[in-house]
Short mmCIF file of C-alpha atoms in Angstrom, two decimals:
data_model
loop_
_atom_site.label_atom_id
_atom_site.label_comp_id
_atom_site.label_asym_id
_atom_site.label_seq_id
_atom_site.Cartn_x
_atom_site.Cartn_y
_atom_site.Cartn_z
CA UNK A 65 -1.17 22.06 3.48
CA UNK A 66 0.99 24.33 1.30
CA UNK A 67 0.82 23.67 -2.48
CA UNK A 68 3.63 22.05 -3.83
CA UNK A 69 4.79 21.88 -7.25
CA UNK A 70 3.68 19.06 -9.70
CA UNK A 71 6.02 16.66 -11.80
CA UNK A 72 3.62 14.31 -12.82
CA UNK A 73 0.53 12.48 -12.49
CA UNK A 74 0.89 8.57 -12.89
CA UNK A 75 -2.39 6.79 -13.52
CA UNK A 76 -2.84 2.72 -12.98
CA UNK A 77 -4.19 0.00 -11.87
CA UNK A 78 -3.69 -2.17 -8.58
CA UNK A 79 -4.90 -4.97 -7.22
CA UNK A 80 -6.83 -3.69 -3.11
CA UNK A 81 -4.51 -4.61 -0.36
CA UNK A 82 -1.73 -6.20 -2.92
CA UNK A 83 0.54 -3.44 -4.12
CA UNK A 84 4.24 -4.69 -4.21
CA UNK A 85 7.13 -3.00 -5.22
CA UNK A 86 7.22 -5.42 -8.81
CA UNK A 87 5.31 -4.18 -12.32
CA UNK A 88 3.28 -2.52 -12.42
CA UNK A 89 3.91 -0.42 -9.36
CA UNK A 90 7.79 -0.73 -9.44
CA UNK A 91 8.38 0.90 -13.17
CA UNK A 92 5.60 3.52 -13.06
CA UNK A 93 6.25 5.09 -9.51
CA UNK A 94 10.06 4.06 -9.31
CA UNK A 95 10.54 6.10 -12.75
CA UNK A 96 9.35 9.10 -10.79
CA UNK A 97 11.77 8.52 -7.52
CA UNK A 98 9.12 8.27 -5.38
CA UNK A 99 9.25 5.97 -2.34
CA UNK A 100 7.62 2.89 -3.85
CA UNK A 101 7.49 0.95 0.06
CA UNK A 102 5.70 4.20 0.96
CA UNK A 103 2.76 3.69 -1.28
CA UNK A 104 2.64 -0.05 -1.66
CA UNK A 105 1.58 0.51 2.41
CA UNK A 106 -0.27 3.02 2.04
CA UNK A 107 -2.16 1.82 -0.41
CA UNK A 108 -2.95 -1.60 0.99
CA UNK A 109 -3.64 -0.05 4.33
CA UNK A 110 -6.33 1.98 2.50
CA UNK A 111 -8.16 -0.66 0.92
CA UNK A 112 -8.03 -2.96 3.42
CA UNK A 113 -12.20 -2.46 3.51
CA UNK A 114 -12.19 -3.72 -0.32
CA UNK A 115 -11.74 -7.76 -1.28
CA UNK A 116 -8.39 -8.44 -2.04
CA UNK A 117 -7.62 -8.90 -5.80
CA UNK A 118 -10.26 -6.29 -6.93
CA UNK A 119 -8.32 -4.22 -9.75
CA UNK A 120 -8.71 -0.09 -8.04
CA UNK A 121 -8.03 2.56 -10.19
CA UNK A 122 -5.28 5.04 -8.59
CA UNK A 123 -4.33 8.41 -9.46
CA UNK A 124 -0.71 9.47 -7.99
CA UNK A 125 0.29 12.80 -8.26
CA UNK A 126 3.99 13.30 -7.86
CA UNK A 127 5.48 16.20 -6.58
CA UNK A 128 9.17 17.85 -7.52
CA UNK A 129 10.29 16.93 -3.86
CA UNK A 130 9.57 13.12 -4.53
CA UNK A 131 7.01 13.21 -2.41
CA UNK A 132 2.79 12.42 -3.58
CA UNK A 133 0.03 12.19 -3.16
CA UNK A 134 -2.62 9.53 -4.14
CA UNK A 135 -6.32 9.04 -5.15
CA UNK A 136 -8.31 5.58 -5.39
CA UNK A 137 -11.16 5.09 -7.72
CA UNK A 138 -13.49 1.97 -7.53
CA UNK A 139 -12.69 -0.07 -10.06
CA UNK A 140 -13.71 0.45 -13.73
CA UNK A 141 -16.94 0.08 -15.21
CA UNK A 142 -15.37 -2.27 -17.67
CA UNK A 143 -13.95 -4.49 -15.15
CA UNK A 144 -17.67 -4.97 -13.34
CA UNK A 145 -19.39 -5.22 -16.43
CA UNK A 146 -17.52 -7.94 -17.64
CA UNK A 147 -17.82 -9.55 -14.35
CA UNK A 148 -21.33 -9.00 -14.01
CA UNK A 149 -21.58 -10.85 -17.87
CA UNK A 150 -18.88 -13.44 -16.67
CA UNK A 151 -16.24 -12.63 -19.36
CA UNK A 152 -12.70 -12.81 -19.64
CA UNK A 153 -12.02 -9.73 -22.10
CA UNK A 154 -14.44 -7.12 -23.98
CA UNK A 155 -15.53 -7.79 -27.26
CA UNK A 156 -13.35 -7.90 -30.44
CA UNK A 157 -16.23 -6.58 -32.40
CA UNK A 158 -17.97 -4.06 -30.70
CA UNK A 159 -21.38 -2.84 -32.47
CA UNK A 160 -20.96 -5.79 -34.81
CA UNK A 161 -20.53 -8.86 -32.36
CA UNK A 162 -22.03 -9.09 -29.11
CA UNK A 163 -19.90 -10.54 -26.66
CA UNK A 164 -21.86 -11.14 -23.16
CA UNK A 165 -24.92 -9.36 -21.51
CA UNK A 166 -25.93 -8.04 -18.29
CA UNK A 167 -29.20 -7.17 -17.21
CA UNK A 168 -30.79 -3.52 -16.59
CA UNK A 169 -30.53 -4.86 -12.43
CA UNK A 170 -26.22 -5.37 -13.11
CA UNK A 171 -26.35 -1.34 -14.73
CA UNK A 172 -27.96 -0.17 -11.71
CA UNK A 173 -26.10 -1.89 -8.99
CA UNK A 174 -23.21 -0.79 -10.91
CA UNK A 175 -24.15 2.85 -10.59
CA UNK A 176 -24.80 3.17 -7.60
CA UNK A 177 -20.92 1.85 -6.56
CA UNK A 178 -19.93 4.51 -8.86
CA UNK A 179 -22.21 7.33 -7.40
CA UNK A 180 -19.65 7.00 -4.69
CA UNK A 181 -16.70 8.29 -6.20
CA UNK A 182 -14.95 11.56 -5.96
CA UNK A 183 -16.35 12.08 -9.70
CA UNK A 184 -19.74 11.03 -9.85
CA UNK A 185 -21.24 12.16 -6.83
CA UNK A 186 -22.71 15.30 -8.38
CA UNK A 187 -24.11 12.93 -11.13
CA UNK A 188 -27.50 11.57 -11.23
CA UNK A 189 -28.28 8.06 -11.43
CA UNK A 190 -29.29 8.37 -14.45
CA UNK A 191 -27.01 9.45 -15.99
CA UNK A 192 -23.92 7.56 -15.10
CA UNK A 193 -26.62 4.19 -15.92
CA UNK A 194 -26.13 6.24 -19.34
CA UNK A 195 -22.87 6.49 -19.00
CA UNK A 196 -22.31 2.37 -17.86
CA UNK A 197 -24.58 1.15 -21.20
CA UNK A 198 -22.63 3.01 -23.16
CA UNK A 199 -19.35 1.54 -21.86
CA UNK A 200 -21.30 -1.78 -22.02
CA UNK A 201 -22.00 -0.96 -25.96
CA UNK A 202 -18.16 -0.05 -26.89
CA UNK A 203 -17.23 -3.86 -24.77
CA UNK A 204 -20.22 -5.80 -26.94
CA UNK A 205 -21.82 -6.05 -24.00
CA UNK A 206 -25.42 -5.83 -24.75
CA UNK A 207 -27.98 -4.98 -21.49
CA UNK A 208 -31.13 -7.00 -22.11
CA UNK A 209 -34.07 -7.04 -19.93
CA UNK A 210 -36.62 -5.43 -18.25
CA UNK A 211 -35.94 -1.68 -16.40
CA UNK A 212 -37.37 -2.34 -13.18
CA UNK B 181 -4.59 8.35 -20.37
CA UNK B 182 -7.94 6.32 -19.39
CA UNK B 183 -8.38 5.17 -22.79
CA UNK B 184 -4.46 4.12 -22.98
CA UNK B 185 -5.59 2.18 -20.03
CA UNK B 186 -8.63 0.28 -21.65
CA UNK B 187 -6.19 -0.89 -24.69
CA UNK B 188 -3.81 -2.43 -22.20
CA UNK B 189 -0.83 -0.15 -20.81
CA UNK B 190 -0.45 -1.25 -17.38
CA UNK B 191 0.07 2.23 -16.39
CA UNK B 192 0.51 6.28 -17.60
CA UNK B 193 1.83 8.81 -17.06
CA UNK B 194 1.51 12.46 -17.61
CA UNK B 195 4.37 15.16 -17.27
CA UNK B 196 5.83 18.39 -18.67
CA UNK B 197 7.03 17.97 -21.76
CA UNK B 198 9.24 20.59 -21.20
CA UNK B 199 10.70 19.71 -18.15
CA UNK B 200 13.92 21.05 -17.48
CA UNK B 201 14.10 23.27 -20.58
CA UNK B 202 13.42 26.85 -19.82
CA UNK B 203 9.67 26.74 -21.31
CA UNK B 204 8.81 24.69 -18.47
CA UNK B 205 5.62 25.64 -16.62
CA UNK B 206 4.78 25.26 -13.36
CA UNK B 207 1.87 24.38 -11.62
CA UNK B 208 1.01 23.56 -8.21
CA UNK B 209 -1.44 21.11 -5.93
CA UNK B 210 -2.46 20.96 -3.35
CA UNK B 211 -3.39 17.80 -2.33
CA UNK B 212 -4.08 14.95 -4.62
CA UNK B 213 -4.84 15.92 -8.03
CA UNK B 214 -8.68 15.61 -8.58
CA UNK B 215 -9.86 13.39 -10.92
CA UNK B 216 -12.33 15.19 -12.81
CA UNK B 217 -10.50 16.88 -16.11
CA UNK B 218 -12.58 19.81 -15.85
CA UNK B 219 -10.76 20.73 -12.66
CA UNK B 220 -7.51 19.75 -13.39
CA UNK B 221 -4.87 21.81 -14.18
CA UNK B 222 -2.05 20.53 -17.20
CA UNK B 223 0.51 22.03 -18.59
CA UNK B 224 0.20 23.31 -21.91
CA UNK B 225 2.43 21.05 -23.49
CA UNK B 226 2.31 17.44 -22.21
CA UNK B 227 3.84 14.28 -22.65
CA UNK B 228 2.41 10.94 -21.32
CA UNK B 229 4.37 8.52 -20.66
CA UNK B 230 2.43 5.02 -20.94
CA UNK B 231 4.03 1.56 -19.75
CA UNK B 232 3.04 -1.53 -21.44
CA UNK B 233 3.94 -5.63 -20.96
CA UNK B 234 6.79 -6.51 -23.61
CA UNK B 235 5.52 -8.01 -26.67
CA UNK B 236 2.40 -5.58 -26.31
CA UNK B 237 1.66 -4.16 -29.86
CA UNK B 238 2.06 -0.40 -28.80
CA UNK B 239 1.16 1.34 -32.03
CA UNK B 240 -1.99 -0.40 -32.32
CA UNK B 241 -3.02 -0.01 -28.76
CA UNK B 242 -2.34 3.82 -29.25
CA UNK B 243 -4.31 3.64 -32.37
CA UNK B 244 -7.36 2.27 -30.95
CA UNK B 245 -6.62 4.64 -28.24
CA UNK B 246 -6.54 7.90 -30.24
CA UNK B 247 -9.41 6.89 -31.88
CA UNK B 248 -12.13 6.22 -28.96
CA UNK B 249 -11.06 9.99 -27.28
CA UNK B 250 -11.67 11.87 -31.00
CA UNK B 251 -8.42 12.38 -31.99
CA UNK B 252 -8.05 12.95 -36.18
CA UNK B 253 -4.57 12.19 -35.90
CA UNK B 254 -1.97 10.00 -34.56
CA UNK B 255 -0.29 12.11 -31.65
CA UNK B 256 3.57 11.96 -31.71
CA UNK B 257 4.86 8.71 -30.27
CA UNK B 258 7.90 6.92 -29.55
CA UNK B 259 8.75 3.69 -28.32
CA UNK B 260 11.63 3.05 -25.67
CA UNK B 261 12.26 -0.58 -24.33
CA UNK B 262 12.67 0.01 -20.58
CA UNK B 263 15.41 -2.53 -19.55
CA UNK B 264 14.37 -4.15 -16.19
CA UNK B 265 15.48 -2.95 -13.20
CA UNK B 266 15.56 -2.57 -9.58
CA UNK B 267 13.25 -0.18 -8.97
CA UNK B 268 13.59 -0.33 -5.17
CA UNK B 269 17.19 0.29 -5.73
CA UNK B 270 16.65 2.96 -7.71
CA UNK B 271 14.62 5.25 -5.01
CA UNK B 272 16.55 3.89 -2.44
CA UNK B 273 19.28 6.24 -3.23
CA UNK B 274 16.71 8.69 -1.11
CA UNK B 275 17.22 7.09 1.86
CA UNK B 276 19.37 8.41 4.21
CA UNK B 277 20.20 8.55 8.31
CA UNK B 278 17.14 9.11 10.33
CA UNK B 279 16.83 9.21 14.23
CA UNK B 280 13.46 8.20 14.90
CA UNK B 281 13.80 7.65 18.62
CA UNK B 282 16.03 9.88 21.34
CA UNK B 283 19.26 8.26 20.66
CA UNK B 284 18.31 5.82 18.21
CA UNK B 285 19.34 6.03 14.80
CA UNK B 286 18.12 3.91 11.50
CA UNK B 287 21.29 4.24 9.24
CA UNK B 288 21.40 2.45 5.59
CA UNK B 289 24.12 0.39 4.83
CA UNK B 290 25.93 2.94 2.79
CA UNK B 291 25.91 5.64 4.78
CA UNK B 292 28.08 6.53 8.30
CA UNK B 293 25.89 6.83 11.75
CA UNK B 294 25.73 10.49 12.50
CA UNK B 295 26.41 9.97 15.72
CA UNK B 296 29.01 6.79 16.60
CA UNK B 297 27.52 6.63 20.00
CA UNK B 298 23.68 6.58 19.45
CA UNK B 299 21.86 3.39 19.15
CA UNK B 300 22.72 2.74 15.21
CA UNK B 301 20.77 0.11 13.57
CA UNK B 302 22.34 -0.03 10.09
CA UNK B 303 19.85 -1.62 7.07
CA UNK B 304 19.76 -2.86 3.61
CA UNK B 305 16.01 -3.00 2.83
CA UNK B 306 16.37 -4.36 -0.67
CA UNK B 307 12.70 -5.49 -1.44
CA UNK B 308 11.26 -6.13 2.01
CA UNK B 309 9.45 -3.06 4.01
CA UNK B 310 11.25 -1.31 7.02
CA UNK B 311 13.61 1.59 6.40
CA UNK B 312 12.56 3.03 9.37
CA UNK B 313 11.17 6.37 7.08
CA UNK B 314 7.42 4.94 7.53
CA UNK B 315 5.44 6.71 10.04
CA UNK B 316 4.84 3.06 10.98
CA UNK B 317 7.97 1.92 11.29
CA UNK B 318 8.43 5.01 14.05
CA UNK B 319 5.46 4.07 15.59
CA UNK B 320 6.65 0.54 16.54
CA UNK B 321 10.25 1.96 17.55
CA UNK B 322 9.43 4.27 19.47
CA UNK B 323 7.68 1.66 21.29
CA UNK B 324 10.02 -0.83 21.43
CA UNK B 325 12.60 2.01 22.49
CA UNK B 326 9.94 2.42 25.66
CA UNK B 327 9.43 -1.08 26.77
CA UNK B 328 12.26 -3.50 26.18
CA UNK B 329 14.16 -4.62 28.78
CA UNK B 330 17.72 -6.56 28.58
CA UNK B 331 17.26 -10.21 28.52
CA UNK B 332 13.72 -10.16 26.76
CA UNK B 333 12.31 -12.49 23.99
CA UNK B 334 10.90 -10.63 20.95
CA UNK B 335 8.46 -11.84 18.09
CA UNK B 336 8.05 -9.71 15.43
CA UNK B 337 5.03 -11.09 13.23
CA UNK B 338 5.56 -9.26 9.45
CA UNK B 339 9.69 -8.48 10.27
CA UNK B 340 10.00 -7.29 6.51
CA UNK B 341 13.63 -6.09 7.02
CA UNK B 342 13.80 -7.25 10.16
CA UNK B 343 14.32 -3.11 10.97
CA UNK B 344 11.80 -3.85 14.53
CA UNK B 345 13.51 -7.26 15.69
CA UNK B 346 16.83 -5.99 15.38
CA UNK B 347 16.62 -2.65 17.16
CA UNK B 348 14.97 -4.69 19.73
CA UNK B 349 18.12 -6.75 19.85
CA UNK B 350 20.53 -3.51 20.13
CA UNK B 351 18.21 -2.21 23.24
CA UNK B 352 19.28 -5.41 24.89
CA UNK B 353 16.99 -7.90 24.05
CA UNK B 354 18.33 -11.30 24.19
CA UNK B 355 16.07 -13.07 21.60
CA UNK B 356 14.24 -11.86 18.40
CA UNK B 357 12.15 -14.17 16.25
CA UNK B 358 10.84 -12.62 12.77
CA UNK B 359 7.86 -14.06 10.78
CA UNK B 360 7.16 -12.75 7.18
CA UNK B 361 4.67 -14.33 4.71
CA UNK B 362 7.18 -12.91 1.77
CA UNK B 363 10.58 -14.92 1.72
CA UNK B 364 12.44 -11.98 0.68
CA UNK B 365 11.57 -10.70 3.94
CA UNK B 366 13.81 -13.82 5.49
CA UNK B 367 17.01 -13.00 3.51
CA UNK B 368 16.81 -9.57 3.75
CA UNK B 369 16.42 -9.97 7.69
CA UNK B 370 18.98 -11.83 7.83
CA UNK B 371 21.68 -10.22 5.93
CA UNK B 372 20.64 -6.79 8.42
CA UNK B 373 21.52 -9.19 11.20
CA UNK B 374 24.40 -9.61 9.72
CA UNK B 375 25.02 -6.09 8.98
CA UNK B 376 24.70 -5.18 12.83
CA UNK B 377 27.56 -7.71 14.57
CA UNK B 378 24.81 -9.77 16.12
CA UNK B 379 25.54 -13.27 16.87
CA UNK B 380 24.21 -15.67 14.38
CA UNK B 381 20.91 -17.35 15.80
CA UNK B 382 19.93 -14.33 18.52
CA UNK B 383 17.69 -13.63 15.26
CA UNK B 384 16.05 -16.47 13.71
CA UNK B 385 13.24 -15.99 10.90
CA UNK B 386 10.78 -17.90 9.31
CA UNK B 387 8.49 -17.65 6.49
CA UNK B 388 4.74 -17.82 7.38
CA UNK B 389 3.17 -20.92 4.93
CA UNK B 390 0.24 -19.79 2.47
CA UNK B 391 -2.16 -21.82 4.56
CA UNK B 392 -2.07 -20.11 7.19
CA UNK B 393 -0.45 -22.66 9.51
CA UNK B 394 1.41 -21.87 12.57
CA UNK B 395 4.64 -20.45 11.50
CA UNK B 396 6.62 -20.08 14.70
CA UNK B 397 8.44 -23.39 15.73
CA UNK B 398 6.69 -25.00 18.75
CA UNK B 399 10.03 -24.21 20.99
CA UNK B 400 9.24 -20.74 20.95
CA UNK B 401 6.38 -19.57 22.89
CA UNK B 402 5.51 -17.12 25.99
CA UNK B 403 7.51 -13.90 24.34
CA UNK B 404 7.93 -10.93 26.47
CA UNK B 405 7.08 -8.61 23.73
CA UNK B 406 5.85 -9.20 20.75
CA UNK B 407 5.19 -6.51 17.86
CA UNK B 408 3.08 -7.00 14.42
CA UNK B 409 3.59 -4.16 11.92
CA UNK B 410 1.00 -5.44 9.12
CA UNK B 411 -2.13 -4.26 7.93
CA UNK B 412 -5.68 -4.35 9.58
CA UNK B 413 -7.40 -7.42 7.82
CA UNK B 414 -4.60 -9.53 8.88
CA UNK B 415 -4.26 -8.07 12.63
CA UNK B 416 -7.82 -8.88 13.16
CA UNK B 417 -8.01 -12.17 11.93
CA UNK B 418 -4.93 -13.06 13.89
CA UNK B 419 -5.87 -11.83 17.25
CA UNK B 420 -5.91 -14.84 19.29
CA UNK B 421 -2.73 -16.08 17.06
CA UNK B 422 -0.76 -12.92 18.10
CA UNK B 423 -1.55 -12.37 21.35
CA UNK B 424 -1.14 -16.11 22.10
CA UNK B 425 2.30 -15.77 21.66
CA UNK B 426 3.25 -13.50 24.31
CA UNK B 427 3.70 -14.46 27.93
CA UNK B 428 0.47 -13.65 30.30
CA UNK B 429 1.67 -9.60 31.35
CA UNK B 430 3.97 -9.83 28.39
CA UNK B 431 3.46 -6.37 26.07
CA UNK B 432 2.01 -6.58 22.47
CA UNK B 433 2.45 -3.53 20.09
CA UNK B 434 0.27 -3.55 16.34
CA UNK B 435 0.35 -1.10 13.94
CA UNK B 436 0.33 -1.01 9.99
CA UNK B 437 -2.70 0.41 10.69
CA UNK B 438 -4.59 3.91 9.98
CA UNK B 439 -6.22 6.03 12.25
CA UNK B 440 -9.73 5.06 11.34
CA UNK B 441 -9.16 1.75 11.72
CA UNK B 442 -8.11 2.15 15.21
CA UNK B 443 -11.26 1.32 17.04
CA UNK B 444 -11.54 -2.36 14.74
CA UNK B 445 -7.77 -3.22 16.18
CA UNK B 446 -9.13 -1.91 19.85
CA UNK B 447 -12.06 -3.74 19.69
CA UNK B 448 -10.40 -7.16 18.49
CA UNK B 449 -7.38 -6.62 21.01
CA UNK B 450 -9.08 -5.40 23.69
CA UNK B 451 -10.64 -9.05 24.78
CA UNK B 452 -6.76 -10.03 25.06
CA UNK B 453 -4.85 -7.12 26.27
CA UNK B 454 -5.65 -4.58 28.89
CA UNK B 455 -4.21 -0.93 29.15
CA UNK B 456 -4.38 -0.10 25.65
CA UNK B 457 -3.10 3.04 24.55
CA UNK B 458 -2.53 3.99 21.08
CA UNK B 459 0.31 6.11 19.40
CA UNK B 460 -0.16 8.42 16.31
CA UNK B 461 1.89 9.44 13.68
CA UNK B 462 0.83 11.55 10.37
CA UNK B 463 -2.45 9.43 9.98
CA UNK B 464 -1.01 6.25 10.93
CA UNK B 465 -1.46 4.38 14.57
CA UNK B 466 0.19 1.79 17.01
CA UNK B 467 -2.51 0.25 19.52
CA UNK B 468 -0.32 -1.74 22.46
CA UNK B 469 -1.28 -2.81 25.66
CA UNK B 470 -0.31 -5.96 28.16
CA UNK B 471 -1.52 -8.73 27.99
CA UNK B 472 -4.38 -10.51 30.58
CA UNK B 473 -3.22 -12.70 32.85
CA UNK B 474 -6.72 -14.53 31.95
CA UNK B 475 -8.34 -14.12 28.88
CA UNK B 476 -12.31 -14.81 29.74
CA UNK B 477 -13.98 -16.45 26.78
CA UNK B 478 -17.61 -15.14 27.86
CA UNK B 479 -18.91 -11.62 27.18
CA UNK B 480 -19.99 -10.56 31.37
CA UNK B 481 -16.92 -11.71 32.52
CA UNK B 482 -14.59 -9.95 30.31
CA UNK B 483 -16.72 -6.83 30.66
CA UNK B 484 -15.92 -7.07 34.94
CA UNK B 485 -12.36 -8.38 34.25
CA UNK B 486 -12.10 -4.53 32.30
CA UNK B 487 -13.76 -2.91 35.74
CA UNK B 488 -11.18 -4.22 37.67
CA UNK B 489 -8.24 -3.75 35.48
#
């Protein structure tokens, strides 16, 4: 494939298998002329494997032709966490209030969906359970429990 | 950009800032950009671009944002209210005349056919899918373009812009129905109808209910082709729906679908249709075969009805 020449990259977040042409697909691709029909089936196509409604994280690079190219993340940490600790929203208060909790078990399960994305798979476990407690600590999400 | 994210813009963007000016720098990809920062290339000077809800307090979200990535200071900001608009419309000034069969022509409704005499199937997508651009959209044309016959019923399950039904209807089919779970799909369908001096009623669409009742009126049944551009998940689940619409030896073309995915579609169609072959297009795949005369509910006979098909 011949390298073609970069206008942007457009970073957000859609829903698996429910990207329509509306906010916030329409604005952020449609401001960059590319061919929003094009990626909404593309992109549902793609996660078809994934339960609909699960926010993905997608990184679109537009080229100068108005043509792109697109990567999709797992969803965010955040976004498990505060599932795993059944909460709406992070914490106002983080490192003062604590919002929720998850267990050491949640942080682990959590890594190992990350360990499979394009960024992480050089990463140990470890770490990115690192990585996940501290997100947890800037939501006021505190991990309590056991490591197993 | 990840940290606009977490304090609510619904998306961002990152760009040049001097794009267009002579300072601007180039730099090239190829492929996706990877996500990793320490591999990415950016221009020296950048601007992101991030969208938020109205109402959304931006200078605090950018505050909060600065502040978790390090930054001392405030970076330079301005706000813009974006008005709304039709973003479809917008892009859709790309779209332009494409022949995606021998002799068959997808035209928008601005432009003039290329060629008068060519099969010209002139469209207004507006919000629904089918500008006959999508490898997809090909797939099932090309199809279409191979098997319909003058006189035959369609169904097109997912008709979006109607694009499939209605160059179905120019080959010489007599009939089209169109099913769409999005209502847009209906009027734009329509309106392309309209746009392509076919009588009222030869295409008739309806909009598939959210609980996933029957949406094609009991007087229709036994189609002699019936097409389903959609996605996997819903293909599979469907099956028996889909297939049970077209006449025993009637033709059933699916796509929507990638090439991975392929043998999932095979496997679920296969117990209804026989002769499958499969079409491919840029990544993308159309899986169509007849349908059996008798569909065998039991696992040996459907394995000897395959022997001697």
């Amino acid at each position: 494939m011949a390298a073609k020449q970069v206008s942007a990259i457009i970073r957000l977040v859609v829903n698996a298998g429910q990207a329509k042409p509306a906010p916030p697909v329409g604005p952020a691709l449609g401001q960059h002329r590319l061919n929003l029909m094009a990626f909404c089936k593309d992109f549902n196509a793609r996660t078809q494997s994934i339960k609909s409604d699960v926010p993905m994280s997608v990184m679109v690079t537009a080229y100068k032709d108005n043509s792109f190219d697109f990567v999709v993340k797992s969803p965010s940490t955040s976004y498990f966490l505060k599932k795993a600790a059944g909460l709406q929203s992070g914490g106002g208060n983080p490192g003062h209030k604590v919002a929720g909790f998850v267990t050491p078990k949640h942080v682990y399960e959590i890594a190992k969906i990350k360990q499979a994305d394009p960024d992480c798979q050089y990463m140990p476990l470890e770490s990115i359970c690192k990585s996940i407690m501290g997100t947890a600590r800037s939501m006021g999400i505190e991990v309590r429990g056991e490591l197993p | 950009m990840e940290a606009l994210l977490c304090f609510g813009a619904a998306s961002c963007s990152i760009e040049d800032t001097n794009l267009g000016a002579p300072k601007e720098q180039e730099i090239y990809s190829d492929g996706p950009i990877p996500w990793q920062s320490g591999k990415r290339q950016l221009w020296k000077e950048s601007t992101i671009t991030a969208l938020f809800a109205a109402g959304d307090d931006v200078g605090e979200a950018l505050a909060m944002a600065a502040n978790s990535v390090g930054l001392k200071e405030m970076p330079l900001y301005e706000v813009e209210e974006l008005e709304d608009c039709d973003w479809v419309l917008e892009v859709e000034s790309q779209f332009k005349p494409v022949e995606v069969s021998q002799g068959l022509w997808i035209v928008p409704k601005w432009s003039q056919p290329p060629d008068a005499k060519a099969l010209n199937v002139i469209i207004d997508p507006g919000l629904a899918f089918g500008t006959g651009e999508h490898p997809t959209t090909r797939l099932c044309l090309q199809w279409l373009h191979h098997v319909v016959s003058p006189g035959d019923k369609i169904l097109d399950y997912g008709t979006g812009s109607g694009i499939l039904s209605i160059a179905a209807l120019k080959m010489g089919a007599a009939h089209a129905v169109g099913v769409d779970i999005d209502p847009v799909a209906i009027s734009s369908a329509e309106y392309n109808a309209s746009l392509n001096n076919l009588k009222p009623d030869t295409l008739q669409v309806y909009v598939a209910p959210a609980d996933g009742d029957d949406p094609v009126p009991k007087e229709f049944t036994d189609f002699d082709v019936v097409a389903a551009n959609i996605l996997l998940n819903p293909l599979v689940e469907l099956v028996g729906r889909i297939t049970g619409y077209c006449k025993p030896g009637g033709l059933v073309g699916v796509s929507g679908i990638l090439v991975e995915q392929v043998p999932q579609v095979k496997e679920a169609y296969s117990k209804y249709l026989e002769g499958i072959a499969v079409s491919y297009d840029n990544g993308w795949a159309c899986v169509s075969g007849r349908k059996k005369r008798f569909v065998q509910t039991t696992a040996e006979t459907t394995d000897s009805q395959e022997l001697h098909s």
